[in-house]
Amino acid sequence: MGGCVISCLSSCNGWKETPNVHIKKIIEGPSASVEIGEATATESRIRRSPSMKDITMDGIFAQYYGDGPTKPSLVDVLLESVNARKNKRAMAYRVIDRLEKGEIEEGGKKKPWEFIHLKPTEYLTYSQMWDKMINFGKGLVELGYPAGHRVGLYEETRYEWMVSLYGLWSQSLTGVTVYANLGEDALEYAIKEAEVHVMLCNGKAVKNVIKVCKARGIQVPAFIYTDSLPADTDLGDCKAVSFNDVIAKGAASSRAINSPKSPDDLALIMYTSGTTGDPKGVVISHGNTVACVKGFSQRLAGFTPAGVDLETESYVAYLPLAHILEFAAENVFLLRGSMVGYGNPRTLTNTSARPHGDLQEFKPTLLVGVPRIFDTIKKAVEAKLPDGFKRRVFDRAYADRKAAILSGKDTPYWDSKVFEIPRQLLGGRVRAVISGGAPMSAKTQEFLTVVFGCSVGQGYGLTETCAVTTIQRYWETKVENIGALVSVCEVKLRDVEDWKHTDPKPRGEICIRGPTVTKGYYKQPEKTAEAFSADGWFSTGDVGEFQPDGTMKIVGRVKALAKNAFGEYVALDSLESVYVLNDLALPNGVCILVDSQKAYICALVLTDEGKATAFAKKAGIEGTYPEILKKPEFQKKAAESLAATAKAGGKKPFELVKYVRVLADEWTPENGVLTAAMKLKRRVVDIKYADVIQELFKPE
């Protein structure tokens, strides 16, 4: 009986399917890139966006590197947006009211939880935002930090970060961005190398920065702090001024704006969270930032249907602003006249936030994130799916909608009957999702596209290229693909060992040139020379492959590939993005292990009590957590489950794990296993788990 009902519902959906003109446009449209120039013995022809085919590189720079002779920086570009929208909402934020201890249910068990109660949203209009920016800049100069000084930004993502950045730019100072969760070694390195004069940070962080500087014998910077300074903070002879007091000092000053005069002026030293060695400070000019935002904005213009008022659009900011992707996205929305709502990963959804999460409060139209966020969202939806008949309805709706999307159609019937509730999780207005920072798994990309009814695409770029190189086009449905080149750069593939541009599938190291390519690494000429060529090319270290439709795919890393005993290359990052979808694994909790003397691969997998208990119950294994993880039958079943996940994800036999070790550990930037950008430090893992790894690869 139930099967007949489901078939009838499916038929109703089929009758009401409508064309998706955006998907049709991608399917039937021209190639996403064009080739220019000639190939060499070791390099492919150059690829560009079709719109830039006949323009010289000088012409591309003239068009994007700065916004004409009168607007060399984003300060000048933002002023236009401010003047056009003075009383419109520009920024929104919520302040924590109180914390409450409680419980939530996970995996059929109660666990302690902390709920965050938030005060009503506060707003800044474009005029109010601009006044704060300009007054902050004037206040800096009044405090003794004129043009040329370097201001550290060591703060979580909040409106004060962006206000401070534009404020210091308005007086031609340079920003030095440092991840708020960067370890002490990296923090010391950035302060010392960049010679930071004054640092913006939360009042609670001041004490730690002073401790780090004094313990390591480096000059303690002055502080501008947000929120309040704890009473037990011993400043000694350090200067510390509140964020609001700096603005007040600037408001009392008659000093004029002194914004950058040339696009070549230094805007940012942005420290990357490298997986090995010390962080590198990427030197970003004002021209780079303008090119970045213009290139990103042009691609996003295709994500906005005709007739939509950009002033009704909104964006939720929650990724670290020290990450170039978040920096680019926020600037695009401010410069197009939309509202940026400042959130936090802990308050993004309704799980911890009260009365509700940031997504429901700010109702974004575009959601930008990294794969681990979207993996978490996918698992959260799956965990709440009903059993029995309702689950069978969901599965049929999912299958019907997936098939419809691939044929260029929409499913308004299933959308209203099945998918409307999960779509409210993202606020109900999301039109597009863009993922960057690491590969998104095919399963997650497909799931988000089907369930949330929006375009879900991946982007590719680096700090060294100001974030934007490729972005999948609106409603481009291919998975494991990083999309089409943006108009602001060009790409070629350079031969490296085992990857050649002359192969049947042209592959090689991705090299990028254009006005978004930055100036190199601060005070590191040798590393700059290794990655940046004299004629403007940046060598990414990523291996790319151009597809027949002109889009690009990442197939590995020049240096982050591992070869097994049969000479087969394992792309670690890409493979981990599939294994992390297993129900046992935590986000960012899988490390693939390869031994060049073995034909098989292994893995370390992080889990928690809820996931492990549910897995054990399903597998018929008795025991208590975490002791149950040590049981051989648990590890055996875990390996089988993970291999099944990879097989379902289309992975080849040599990419299926044979042995795993499931752990109750944590990997965080604070304990040194992850970078601040949440990437694995593989060398740290090798050392920390040397005995475990040796046991996994023991002779058979």
XYZ file of C-alpha atoms in Angstrom:
700
model
C 0.000 0.000 0.000
C 2.743 2.425 0.978
C 4.584 1.766 -2.262
C 1.513 2.701 -4.304
C 1.098 5.956 -2.388
C 4.749 6.862 -2.927
C 4.439 6.087 -6.637
C 1.393 8.361 -6.857
C 3.264 11.162 -5.104
C 6.177 10.684 -7.498
C 3.796 10.896 -10.455
C 2.327 14.137 -9.086
C 5.843 15.522 -8.915
C 6.562 14.459 -12.496
C 3.498 16.267 -13.807
C 4.522 19.478 -12.081
C 8.247 19.563 -12.921
C 9.373 22.831 -14.495
C 12.469 23.767 -16.535
C 15.447 25.206 -14.659
C 16.738 27.717 -17.186
C 20.040 28.130 -15.343
C 20.906 24.434 -15.572
C 19.880 24.375 -19.233
C 22.152 27.341 -19.871
C 25.130 25.462 -18.423
C 24.324 22.215 -20.256
C 23.782 23.858 -23.631
C 26.230 26.750 -23.279
C 29.706 27.260 -24.747
C 32.995 26.135 -23.214
C 33.790 27.651 -19.829
C 37.288 28.685 -20.953
C 39.249 29.420 -24.112
C 42.855 28.723 -25.029
C 45.291 31.386 -26.192
C 48.946 31.340 -27.169
C 50.971 28.227 -27.860
C 51.953 25.266 -25.725
C 55.601 24.574 -24.968
C 57.387 21.304 -24.334
C 56.592 21.546 -20.627
C 53.536 23.827 -20.403
C 50.007 23.860 -21.753
C 48.384 26.674 -23.672
C 47.015 29.467 -21.487
C 43.358 29.293 -20.456
C 41.123 32.302 -19.851
C 37.510 33.208 -19.337
C 35.922 33.603 -22.819
C 35.153 37.263 -22.084
C 38.886 38.024 -21.810
C 40.060 36.142 -24.900
C 41.209 39.131 -26.948
C 42.439 41.422 -24.154
C 46.137 41.827 -23.405
C 47.410 41.247 -19.882
C 48.086 44.988 -19.648
C 44.445 45.521 -20.554
C 43.297 43.136 -17.830
C 45.401 45.008 -15.268
C 43.983 48.331 -16.445
C 40.466 46.975 -16.009
C 40.846 45.324 -12.607
C 43.971 46.450 -10.731
C 42.348 49.329 -8.900
C 39.140 50.923 -10.131
C 40.544 53.563 -12.432
C 42.961 56.382 -11.587
C 40.640 57.989 -9.009
C 39.874 54.824 -7.015
C 43.103 52.920 -6.298
C 41.788 51.156 -3.167
C 38.664 49.580 -1.694
C 38.297 52.654 0.522
C 37.423 54.689 -2.573
C 35.153 51.969 -3.967
C 33.281 51.540 -0.673
C 32.672 55.290 -0.425
C 30.594 55.085 -3.609
C 28.440 52.372 -2.041
C 28.069 54.419 1.156
C 27.010 57.564 -0.692
C 24.379 55.609 -2.613
C 22.880 53.885 0.450
C 23.477 56.108 3.469
C 20.533 54.991 5.589
C 20.364 51.379 4.419
C 21.496 48.583 6.715
C 25.137 47.629 6.170
C 26.092 45.507 9.176
C 24.240 43.553 11.841
C 25.444 41.772 14.946
C 24.186 40.116 18.121
C 25.774 40.345 21.557
C 25.802 37.398 23.956
C 23.408 37.962 26.855
C 24.155 34.886 28.961
C 25.256 31.242 28.875
C 23.099 28.407 30.171
C 24.120 24.855 31.062
C 21.801 22.116 29.850
C 21.575 18.861 27.926
C 20.927 17.721 24.382
C 20.191 14.269 23.023
C 22.705 12.744 20.635
C 22.930 9.144 19.523
C 20.058 8.253 21.835
C 21.922 9.568 24.885
C 21.863 12.798 26.874
C 25.037 14.865 26.876
C 25.951 18.125 28.637
C 25.571 21.236 26.493
C 25.982 24.980 26.714
C 23.267 27.198 25.289
C 24.060 30.750 24.196
C 21.356 33.351 24.754
C 21.706 36.367 22.455
C 20.414 39.904 22.776
C 18.288 41.483 20.009
C 20.133 42.298 16.791
C 21.819 45.673 16.473
C 22.360 47.351 13.095
C 24.724 49.843 11.498
C 23.618 51.835 8.476
C 26.107 52.523 5.714
C 26.618 56.052 7.057
C 27.148 54.840 10.624
C 29.568 52.167 9.450
C 31.535 54.679 7.385
C 31.743 57.159 10.254
C 33.147 54.465 12.536
C 35.716 53.479 9.901
C 36.926 57.003 9.265
C 36.984 57.926 12.945
C 38.901 54.762 13.814
C 41.553 55.708 11.249
C 41.832 59.257 12.549
C 41.968 57.929 16.098
C 44.953 55.737 15.202
C 46.867 58.734 13.903
C 45.968 60.785 16.980
C 47.385 57.950 19.108
C 50.689 58.209 17.258
C 50.315 55.678 14.434
C 50.374 57.548 11.112
C 50.678 56.208 7.552
C 53.128 53.340 7.134
C 52.580 51.760 10.547
C 51.405 48.160 10.760
C 48.284 47.181 12.693
C 47.765 43.559 13.703
C 44.250 42.133 13.417
C 44.111 39.277 15.927
C 40.390 39.017 16.455
C 37.488 36.730 15.636
C 35.093 37.615 12.843
C 32.998 40.567 14.016
C 32.051 43.962 12.657
C 34.886 45.700 14.549
C 37.425 43.728 12.453
C 36.158 45.120 9.158
C 35.637 48.622 10.580
C 39.217 48.612 11.860
C 40.631 47.441 8.535
C 38.944 50.170 6.499
C 39.777 52.654 9.221
C 43.503 51.959 9.102
C 43.380 51.953 5.286
C 41.722 55.375 5.359
C 44.987 56.710 6.815
C 47.301 54.536 4.647
C 48.323 52.126 7.394
C 48.900 48.432 6.669
C 46.884 45.583 8.165
C 48.580 42.411 9.401
C 46.058 39.594 9.691
C 46.663 36.774 12.147
C 44.229 33.912 12.764
C 42.646 34.271 16.206
C 43.319 30.578 16.883
C 46.917 30.629 15.664
C 49.347 28.956 18.052
C 51.813 30.911 20.166
C 54.783 30.143 17.903
C 53.000 31.467 14.833
C 51.668 34.495 16.727
C 55.165 35.389 17.879
C 56.506 34.890 14.362
C 53.938 37.226 12.785
C 54.346 39.991 15.389
C 58.123 39.852 15.132
C 58.506 39.510 11.367
C 55.906 42.147 10.467
C 57.023 44.460 13.298
C 53.454 45.039 14.423
C 53.128 48.415 16.161
C 49.591 48.100 17.496
C 47.221 45.139 17.666
C 43.444 44.850 17.592
C 42.275 41.941 19.726
C 39.632 40.946 22.224
C 40.215 42.232 25.747
C 40.554 38.649 26.997
C 43.433 37.997 24.572
C 45.600 40.949 25.661
C 47.089 39.100 28.631
C 48.134 36.130 26.477
C 49.742 38.299 23.786
C 51.761 40.145 26.444
C 52.838 36.811 27.950
C 53.947 35.445 24.563
C 55.911 38.579 23.674
C 57.673 38.874 27.042
C 58.499 35.162 27.227
C 60.121 35.302 23.810
C 61.884 38.610 24.117
C 60.031 40.563 21.438
C 58.587 44.059 21.549
C 55.077 44.107 22.998
C 52.741 46.066 20.695
C 50.169 48.552 21.897
C 46.618 47.219 22.091
C 43.218 48.277 20.864
C 40.779 45.920 22.525
C 37.159 45.000 21.900
C 34.715 44.197 24.702
C 36.307 44.781 28.113
C 39.756 44.288 29.599
C 39.742 41.708 32.442
C 40.543 43.231 35.833
C 43.542 40.943 36.368
C 45.297 42.068 33.161
C 48.765 43.359 34.042
C 49.605 45.856 31.312
C 52.892 46.967 32.827
C 54.109 49.773 30.584
C 51.989 48.606 27.607
C 49.476 50.976 26.070
C 45.886 49.683 25.792
C 42.916 51.655 24.463
C 39.385 50.401 23.908
C 37.985 50.194 20.371
C 35.256 52.696 21.233
C 37.752 55.159 22.737
C 39.813 55.115 19.527
C 36.678 55.984 17.557
C 35.794 58.750 20.019
C 39.284 60.214 19.711
C 38.959 60.183 15.927
C 35.531 61.802 16.038
C 37.049 64.751 17.920
C 39.778 65.173 15.291
C 39.565 67.414 12.237
C 42.161 65.322 10.412
C 41.421 64.611 6.738
C 41.202 61.181 5.127
C 44.595 60.039 3.823
C 43.717 56.947 1.800
C 46.214 55.162 -0.523
C 47.253 57.018 -3.662
C 48.468 54.047 -5.713
C 47.109 50.518 -6.257
C 50.661 49.289 -5.591
C 50.540 50.569 -1.996
C 50.635 47.823 0.626
C 47.192 46.886 1.965
C 47.708 43.677 3.904
C 50.270 41.226 5.141
C 48.059 38.157 5.460
C 49.643 35.278 7.341
C 48.757 31.859 5.997
C 48.469 28.860 8.264
C 50.889 26.560 6.484
C 50.887 22.820 7.145
C 54.674 22.813 7.598
C 57.178 25.333 8.930
C 56.565 28.928 9.906
C 53.583 30.844 8.507
C 54.199 32.996 5.449
C 53.053 36.608 5.283
C 51.460 37.172 1.869
C 52.032 40.723 0.611
C 48.731 42.041 -0.779
C 48.485 45.409 -2.513
C 45.420 47.627 -2.688
C 45.203 46.838 -6.394
C 45.071 43.134 -5.539
C 42.134 43.659 -3.168
C 40.158 45.657 -5.741
C 40.799 43.016 -8.421
C 39.748 40.272 -6.006
C 36.439 41.888 -5.128
C 35.637 42.926 -8.707
C 36.381 39.455 -10.070
C 34.353 37.724 -7.351
C 31.498 40.194 -7.741
C 31.284 39.641 -11.493
C 30.877 35.888 -11.029
C 28.291 36.382 -8.271
C 26.322 38.720 -10.538
C 25.327 35.597 -12.451
C 23.892 34.174 -9.217
C 21.356 36.996 -8.900
C 18.153 36.740 -10.983
C 17.115 39.776 -12.985
C 15.056 42.262 -11.026
C 16.382 41.309 -7.580
C 17.225 44.365 -5.468
C 20.763 43.862 -4.145
C 19.875 45.901 -1.071
C 17.518 43.095 -0.007
C 20.340 40.528 -0.149
C 22.185 39.434 2.986
C 25.246 37.456 4.000
C 26.210 35.696 7.244
C 29.861 36.198 8.211
C 31.268 33.468 10.443
C 34.467 32.139 8.835
C 37.731 33.683 10.084
C 38.269 37.084 8.460
C 41.964 36.238 8.384
C 40.936 33.729 5.681
C 41.013 35.362 2.250
C 37.723 33.727 1.160
C 35.758 35.328 4.002
C 37.496 38.660 3.419
C 36.502 38.590 -0.258
C 32.888 37.566 0.342
C 32.163 40.228 2.965
C 33.627 42.949 0.794
C 31.537 41.893 -2.201
C 28.330 42.241 -0.203
C 29.265 45.592 1.315
C 30.293 47.021 -2.035
C 27.104 45.870 -3.747
C 24.952 47.480 -1.034
C 23.766 44.372 0.794
C 23.789 43.602 4.519
C 26.461 41.572 6.312
C 25.262 39.874 9.491
C 28.064 38.851 11.839
C 27.648 35.424 13.381
C 29.775 32.730 14.932
C 30.219 28.998 14.224
C 28.791 28.236 17.683
C 25.629 30.276 17.073
C 25.157 29.555 13.375
C 22.289 27.089 13.857
C 19.604 26.559 16.487
C 21.562 23.792 18.228
C 23.190 26.130 20.743
C 21.790 29.589 19.963
C 18.741 31.017 21.706
C 16.225 32.202 20.630
C 17.583 30.954 17.284
C 20.743 30.756 15.186
C 22.425 33.319 12.969
C 21.174 31.699 9.768
C 17.549 32.139 10.804
C 18.189 35.641 12.122
C 19.995 37.068 9.098
C 18.471 34.843 6.372
C 21.412 34.861 3.937
C 20.954 34.651 0.184
C 24.504 33.337 -0.317
C 26.256 30.972 2.077
C 30.033 30.639 1.903
C 31.842 27.981 3.887
C 34.375 25.198 4.011
C 33.657 21.474 3.498
C 33.666 20.571 7.197
C 30.790 23.033 7.792
C 28.743 21.549 4.969
C 29.551 17.976 6.037
C 28.205 18.896 9.477
C 25.019 20.385 7.984
C 24.481 17.250 5.884
C 24.878 14.975 8.886
C 22.552 17.169 10.975
C 19.780 16.848 8.384
C 20.324 13.103 7.978
C 20.200 12.592 11.748
C 16.699 14.085 11.876
C 15.223 12.124 8.979
C 12.217 10.034 10.062
C 11.961 6.255 9.857
C 9.466 4.043 8.077
C 7.046 5.383 5.497
C 8.174 9.012 5.793
C 11.787 8.005 5.167
C 10.742 6.114 2.045
C 8.940 9.233 0.841
C 12.078 11.287 1.440
C 14.228 8.784 -0.446
C 11.881 8.826 -3.458
C 11.718 12.622 -3.402
C 15.514 12.746 -3.243
C 15.896 10.364 -6.192
C 13.289 12.214 -8.267
C 14.800 15.606 -7.567
C 18.341 14.399 -8.321
C 17.221 13.010 -11.688
C 15.302 16.202 -12.458
C 18.277 18.433 -11.706
C 20.558 16.393 -13.957
C 18.060 16.832 -16.791
C 17.676 20.572 -16.188
C 14.402 20.641 -14.261
C 12.984 21.801 -10.923
C 10.577 19.914 -8.654
C 8.175 22.401 -7.034
C 5.911 19.587 -5.795
C 8.568 17.742 -3.802
C 10.075 21.067 -2.749
C 6.885 22.086 -0.961
C 5.980 18.649 0.414
C 9.370 17.323 1.558
C 12.238 19.797 1.358
C 10.712 22.974 2.779
C 11.489 22.100 6.418
C 15.229 21.347 6.024
C 15.609 24.481 3.905
C 14.631 26.583 6.887
C 17.825 25.366 8.576
C 19.734 27.792 6.326
C 17.247 30.604 6.843
C 14.925 29.856 3.939
C 16.415 32.326 1.440
C 19.723 30.727 0.375
C 19.998 30.838 -3.391
C 23.575 29.614 -3.666
C 26.274 27.905 -1.615
C 29.981 28.285 -2.356
C 32.554 26.019 -0.752
C 36.284 26.681 -0.679
C 39.458 25.955 1.240
C 39.487 22.211 0.512
C 37.692 19.714 -1.750
C 34.007 19.152 -1.043
C 32.972 15.522 -1.402
C 30.665 14.577 -4.260
C 28.089 13.167 -1.828
C 27.879 16.360 0.212
C 27.649 18.577 -2.870
C 24.880 16.413 -4.314
C 22.983 16.283 -1.006
C 23.022 20.049 -0.497
C 21.941 20.687 -4.092
C 19.014 18.274 -3.866
C 17.780 18.988 -0.349
C 18.332 22.740 -0.087
C 17.187 23.556 -3.608
C 20.020 25.919 -4.394
C 23.099 26.100 -6.567
C 25.983 24.438 -4.703
C 29.390 25.104 -6.186
C 33.036 24.921 -5.331
C 35.601 27.642 -5.745
C 39.352 27.613 -5.933
C 41.944 30.160 -4.985
C 44.691 30.859 -2.498
C 45.780 33.728 -0.296
C 48.522 34.296 -2.881
C 45.853 34.813 -5.572
C 43.408 36.782 -3.401
C 40.911 33.915 -3.182
C 39.373 33.953 -6.647
C 40.648 31.840 -9.538
C 37.725 29.573 -10.395
C 34.139 29.353 -9.154
C 31.495 27.002 -10.411
C 28.823 28.847 -12.332
C 25.281 29.304 -11.053
C 23.566 25.889 -11.085
C 26.583 24.066 -12.461
C 25.777 20.556 -11.251
C 29.068 18.747 -11.797
C 30.649 17.415 -8.614
C 34.359 17.153 -7.782
C 34.908 20.143 -10.041
C 36.150 23.633 -9.161
C 34.398 25.383 -12.011
C 35.182 28.046 -14.544
C 37.920 30.666 -14.518
C 36.908 34.121 -13.356
C 37.659 37.012 -15.678
C 40.460 38.466 -13.577
C 43.167 35.843 -14.187
C 44.585 33.259 -16.566
C 45.886 29.736 -15.942
C 48.318 27.287 -17.495
C 49.405 23.772 -16.522
C 53.096 23.053 -16.000
C 54.449 19.519 -16.256
C 55.607 17.874 -13.044
C 56.591 14.300 -12.335
C 53.803 11.907 -13.380
C 51.492 14.743 -14.480
C 51.848 16.021 -18.057
C 49.870 18.502 -20.118
C 50.277 16.165 -23.102
C 48.479 13.269 -21.377
C 45.081 12.205 -22.796
C 43.652 14.118 -19.836
C 45.862 17.245 -19.712
C 47.231 17.610 -16.195
C 49.921 19.617 -14.471
C 50.722 22.094 -11.737
C 48.289 25.004 -11.814
C 50.030 28.311 -12.524
C 48.074 31.577 -12.245
C 48.705 35.088 -13.533
C 46.721 38.310 -13.305
C 45.965 41.338 -11.109
C 44.886 39.151 -8.178
C 48.326 37.512 -7.959
C 50.057 39.067 -4.973
C 53.575 40.431 -4.512
C 55.172 37.493 -2.706
C 56.024 36.693 0.903
C 56.988 39.383 3.394
C 60.743 39.371 4.111
C 61.104 35.911 2.547
C 62.797 36.463 -0.841
C 63.835 32.827 -1.291
C 60.320 31.485 -0.833
C 58.989 34.276 -3.025
C 61.397 33.319 -5.813
C 60.325 29.670 -5.545
C 56.632 30.414 -6.069
C 56.459 33.704 -8.019
C 58.106 34.098 -11.430
C 59.514 37.325 -12.832
C 56.807 37.416 -15.512
C 53.953 37.234 -12.990
C 53.101 33.547 -12.708
C 52.346 31.988 -9.325
C 52.962 28.240 -8.952
C 50.240 26.845 -6.693
C 51.553 23.373 -5.892
C 48.125 21.985 -6.845
C 47.690 19.591 -9.760
C 44.797 20.458 -12.056
C 43.048 18.897 -15.011
C 40.980 20.791 -17.578
C 37.696 19.118 -18.467
C 36.227 18.919 -22.000
C 33.747 21.698 -21.129
C 36.546 24.092 -20.141
C 36.115 23.784 -16.377
C 38.869 22.611 -14.063
C 39.288 19.805 -11.564
C 41.862 19.371 -8.799
C 43.436 15.923 -8.966
C 46.136 16.215 -6.310
C 49.093 18.080 -4.911
C 52.586 18.261 -6.329
C 53.985 17.516 -2.875
C 50.954 16.083 -1.038
C 50.576 12.948 -3.080
C 51.552 9.621 -1.637
C 52.615 6.643 -3.723
C 51.842 3.071 -2.678
C 53.884 -0.067 -3.393
C 52.326 -0.435 -6.851
C 53.248 3.123 -7.840
C 49.658 4.341 -7.620
C 49.240 7.914 -6.364
C 46.839 8.625 -3.526
C 45.465 12.188 -3.349
C 45.181 12.500 0.421
C 43.005 15.622 0.772
C 40.499 14.475 -1.825
C 40.215 11.003 -0.327
C 39.779 12.310 3.224
C 36.872 14.477 2.066
C 35.038 11.254 1.164
C 35.893 9.214 4.268
C 34.818 12.021 6.597
C 31.223 11.445 5.431
C 31.128 8.141 7.298
C 28.751 8.223 10.272
C 31.569 7.268 12.637
C 33.860 10.157 11.673
C 33.979 13.670 13.078
C 34.413 16.641 10.715
C 38.122 17.099 10.002
C 38.644 13.781 11.759
C 40.194 11.536 9.108
C 43.865 11.172 8.208
C 44.727 8.777 5.369
C 48.014 6.915 5.811
C 50.145 5.562 2.965
C 53.287 3.428 3.190
C 55.307 3.264 -0.017
C 56.183 -0.356 0.806
C 52.560 -1.440 1.132
C 49.847 -1.917 -1.469
C 47.063 -0.894 0.916
C 46.198 2.280 2.811
C 45.128 2.853 6.413
C 43.455 5.661 8.329
C 43.219 7.386 11.677
C 39.621 8.338 12.439
C 38.308 10.564 15.228
C 34.910 9.875 16.757
C 32.873 10.811 19.825
C 30.676 8.956 22.279
C 27.414 9.477 20.434
C 28.758 8.291 17.088
C 30.739 5.379 18.528
C 27.837 4.136 20.662
C 25.400 4.254 17.753
C 27.889 2.468 15.499
C 28.564 -0.262 18.081
C 24.861 -0.857 18.667
C 24.229 -1.223 14.944
C 27.208 -3.591 14.612
C 26.158 -5.684 17.617
C 29.270 -4.865 19.655
C 28.906 -4.500 23.419
C 30.989 -2.245 25.629
C 31.338 1.240 27.061
C 32.972 4.307 25.562
C 35.884 4.925 25.085
C 37.121 1.397 25.957
C 35.006 -0.081 23.182
C 37.225 1.628 20.605
C 40.061 -0.728 21.544
C 38.105 -3.871 20.729
C 39.451 -5.619 17.606
C 35.929 -6.308 16.346
C 35.095 -2.587 16.612
C 38.171 -1.610 14.592
C 37.415 -4.335 12.028
C 33.819 -3.225 11.561
C 34.961 0.403 11.384
C 37.403 -0.414 8.577
C 34.678 -2.240 6.668
C 32.260 0.659 7.107
C 34.800 3.257 5.982
C 35.789 1.195 2.945
C 32.109 0.930 2.022
C 31.790 4.715 2.247
C 34.713 5.177 -0.139
C 33.416 2.527 -2.515
C 30.013 4.214 -2.597
C 31.862 7.436 -3.382
C 33.345 5.890 -6.523
C 36.847 5.349 -5.184
C 39.157 2.776 -6.731
C 40.212 -0.438 -4.954
C 43.629 0.941 -3.970
C 41.867 3.921 -2.330
C 39.879 1.720 0.077
C 41.258 1.526 3.617
C 42.241 -1.893 4.914
C 42.998 -1.074 8.556
C 41.917 1.857 10.710
C 42.411 3.079 14.239
C 39.377 4.873 15.665
C 40.377 7.400 18.321
C 38.655 9.480 20.987
C 41.214 12.261 20.514
C 40.771 15.873 19.405
C 42.627 17.574 16.567
C 42.612 21.337 16.897
C 44.800 24.322 16.015
C 45.378 24.756 19.744
C 46.998 21.331 20.164
C 49.001 21.740 16.985
C 47.496 18.965 14.839
C 45.490 21.323 12.619
C 46.455 24.627 11.085
C 44.383 27.711 11.828
C 42.590 27.020 8.530
C 41.676 23.558 9.893
C 44.037 21.586 7.654
C 46.000 18.586 8.870
C 49.653 18.980 9.780
C 50.645 15.578 8.462
C 54.140 15.690 9.868
C 52.719 16.298 13.356
C 50.364 13.340 12.907
C 53.271 11.134 11.793
C 55.196 11.946 14.971
C 52.278 11.931 17.417
C 50.927 8.586 16.218
C 54.176 6.912 15.147
C 53.543 3.750 17.175
C 49.950 3.439 15.990
C 50.950 3.929 12.355
C 53.702 1.350 12.655
C 51.216 -1.151 14.067
C 48.700 -0.518 11.285
C 51.329 -1.237 8.647
C 52.884 -4.177 10.484
C 54.113 -7.002 8.197
C 51.390 -9.443 7.222
